[in-house]
């Protein structure tokens, strides 16, 4: 990717992952957890996903593109943060009691990132 470089787990849709080498994929991004979530004061950020020097996660600078309620558990929300072409789905539980609005610039560390082959 021109946006992201570093180590992430690739989960192929195919039963023969060796056939994936050198191919191009549309993927869904997931992470096991996030840390150090913060709202940035400037909305003029450069959206990016960069591998941490410690190689245990990615630093994400992105923009909140949507905040949607989910049915379970009651009061939960799904926050979508976009960094270039990468979308990260976060829960209200992960970010805590931080008030967010669509368009807010945010920063966080995504741990144990996986790229899921969408097999389109």
Short mmCIF file of C-alpha atoms in Angstrom, two decimals:
data_model
loop_
_atom_site.label_atom_id
_atom_site.label_comp_id
_atom_site.label_asym_id
_atom_site.label_seq_id
_atom_site.Cartn_x
_atom_site.Cartn_y
_atom_site.Cartn_z
CA UNK A 1 0.00 0.00 0.00
CA UNK A 2 1.13 3.55 -0.62
CA UNK A 3 -0.48 4.54 2.69
CA UNK A 4 0.63 1.73 4.99
CA UNK A 5 3.86 -0.18 5.36
CA UNK A 6 4.90 -2.50 8.13
CA UNK A 7 3.93 -5.83 9.62
CA UNK A 8 0.28 -6.86 9.73
CA UNK A 9 -1.45 -10.22 9.63
CA UNK A 10 -3.04 -10.98 6.21
CA UNK A 11 -6.08 -13.25 6.31
CA UNK A 12 -6.70 -14.64 2.81
CA UNK A 13 -10.14 -15.70 1.61
CA UNK A 14 -8.50 -18.45 -0.44
CA UNK A 15 -7.58 -21.88 0.95
CA UNK A 16 -4.28 -21.60 -0.93
CA UNK A 17 -2.51 -18.55 0.53
CA UNK A 18 0.67 -19.11 -1.50
CA UNK A 19 -1.32 -18.09 -4.60
CA UNK A 20 -1.78 -14.67 -2.96
CA UNK A 21 1.89 -13.69 -3.23
CA UNK A 22 2.31 -10.69 -5.53
CA UNK A 23 -1.45 -10.12 -5.94
CA UNK A 24 -3.47 -6.99 -5.13
CA UNK A 25 -6.39 -7.20 -2.67
CA UNK A 26 -9.21 -5.14 -1.27
CA UNK A 27 -9.05 -5.70 2.47
CA UNK A 28 -10.95 -4.87 5.62
CA UNK A 29 -8.74 -3.62 8.44
CA UNK A 30 -9.20 -4.87 12.00
CA UNK A 31 -7.26 -4.55 15.22
CA UNK A 32 -7.31 -6.43 18.49
CA UNK A 33 -7.21 -3.26 20.54
CA UNK A 34 -6.29 0.41 20.51
CA UNK A 35 -4.44 2.61 22.98
CA UNK A 36 -3.52 6.27 23.46
CA UNK A 37 -6.68 7.56 21.75
CA UNK A 38 -6.83 11.35 21.56
CA UNK A 39 -8.67 14.09 19.71
CA UNK A 40 -6.29 16.47 17.94
CA UNK A 41 -6.81 20.23 18.07
CA UNK A 42 -6.06 20.81 14.40
CA UNK A 43 -8.38 19.40 11.77
CA UNK A 44 -5.66 19.93 9.15
CA UNK A 45 -3.85 16.65 9.74
CA UNK A 46 -2.08 14.42 7.29
CA UNK A 47 -4.01 11.15 7.39
CA UNK A 48 -1.54 8.34 7.89
CA UNK A 49 -0.94 4.86 9.23
CA UNK A 50 2.67 4.36 10.30
CA UNK A 51 4.37 1.39 11.91
CA UNK A 52 5.68 2.13 15.40
CA UNK A 53 9.43 1.83 15.90
CA UNK A 54 8.79 -0.84 18.55
CA UNK A 55 6.96 -2.90 15.86
CA UNK A 56 4.01 -3.55 18.12
CA UNK A 57 1.33 -1.54 16.40
CA UNK A 58 0.56 1.30 14.03
CA UNK A 59 0.14 4.99 14.78
CA UNK A 60 -3.06 6.13 13.09
CA UNK A 61 -3.82 9.77 12.29
CA UNK A 62 -7.32 9.95 10.87
CA UNK A 63 -10.69 11.66 10.75
CA UNK A 64 -13.96 10.48 12.30
CA UNK A 65 -16.19 9.75 9.29
CA UNK A 66 -19.24 8.36 11.12
CA UNK A 67 -20.64 7.60 14.55
CA UNK A 68 -23.45 5.05 14.53
CA UNK A 69 -25.42 3.39 17.33
CA UNK A 70 -25.32 -0.40 17.52
CA UNK A 71 -28.00 -2.57 19.09
CA UNK A 72 -25.90 -4.59 21.53
CA UNK A 73 -24.97 -3.71 24.18
CA UNK A 74 -27.39 -0.80 24.77
CA UNK A 75 -25.76 2.60 24.39
CA UNK A 76 -22.82 1.27 22.38
CA UNK A 77 -21.58 3.11 19.30
CA UNK A 78 -19.39 2.27 16.33
CA UNK A 79 -16.95 5.03 15.43
CA UNK A 80 -15.39 4.85 11.97
CA UNK A 81 -12.03 6.57 11.60
CA UNK A 82 -10.66 6.99 8.09
CA UNK A 83 -6.96 7.43 7.37
CA UNK A 84 -6.56 7.69 3.61
CA UNK A 85 -8.13 4.55 2.14
CA UNK A 86 -7.95 2.65 5.44
CA UNK A 87 -11.00 2.52 7.69
CA UNK A 88 -10.80 1.59 11.38
CA UNK A 89 -13.92 0.55 13.31
CA UNK A 90 -13.75 1.50 16.98
CA UNK A 91 -16.23 1.08 19.79
CA UNK A 92 -17.29 3.63 22.37
CA UNK A 93 -15.84 1.25 24.99
CA UNK A 94 -12.39 1.50 23.35
CA UNK A 95 -12.26 5.29 23.28
CA UNK A 96 -13.85 5.98 26.65
CA UNK A 97 -15.97 9.00 27.50
CA UNK A 98 -14.44 11.28 24.89
CA UNK A 99 -17.03 13.38 23.05
CA UNK A 100 -16.58 13.03 19.30
CA UNK A 101 -18.13 14.58 16.23
CA UNK A 102 -17.91 13.64 12.57
CA UNK A 103 -14.88 15.45 11.12
CA UNK A 104 -12.80 15.37 14.31
CA UNK A 105 -9.11 14.65 13.79
CA UNK A 106 -7.88 11.82 16.02
CA UNK A 107 -4.77 9.83 16.80
CA UNK A 108 -4.41 6.36 18.31
CA UNK A 109 -2.28 3.24 18.26
CA UNK A 110 -3.81 0.14 16.64
CA UNK A 111 -2.39 -3.12 18.03
CA UNK A 112 -2.37 -6.53 16.31
CA UNK A 113 -3.63 -5.26 12.96
CA UNK A 114 -5.09 -7.78 10.51
CA UNK A 115 -5.98 -7.31 6.85
CA UNK A 116 -8.95 -9.47 5.81
CA UNK A 117 -9.20 -10.32 2.11
CA UNK A 118 -12.68 -9.19 0.99
CA UNK A 119 -12.57 -11.59 -2.01
CA UNK A 120 -14.51 -9.22 -4.25
#
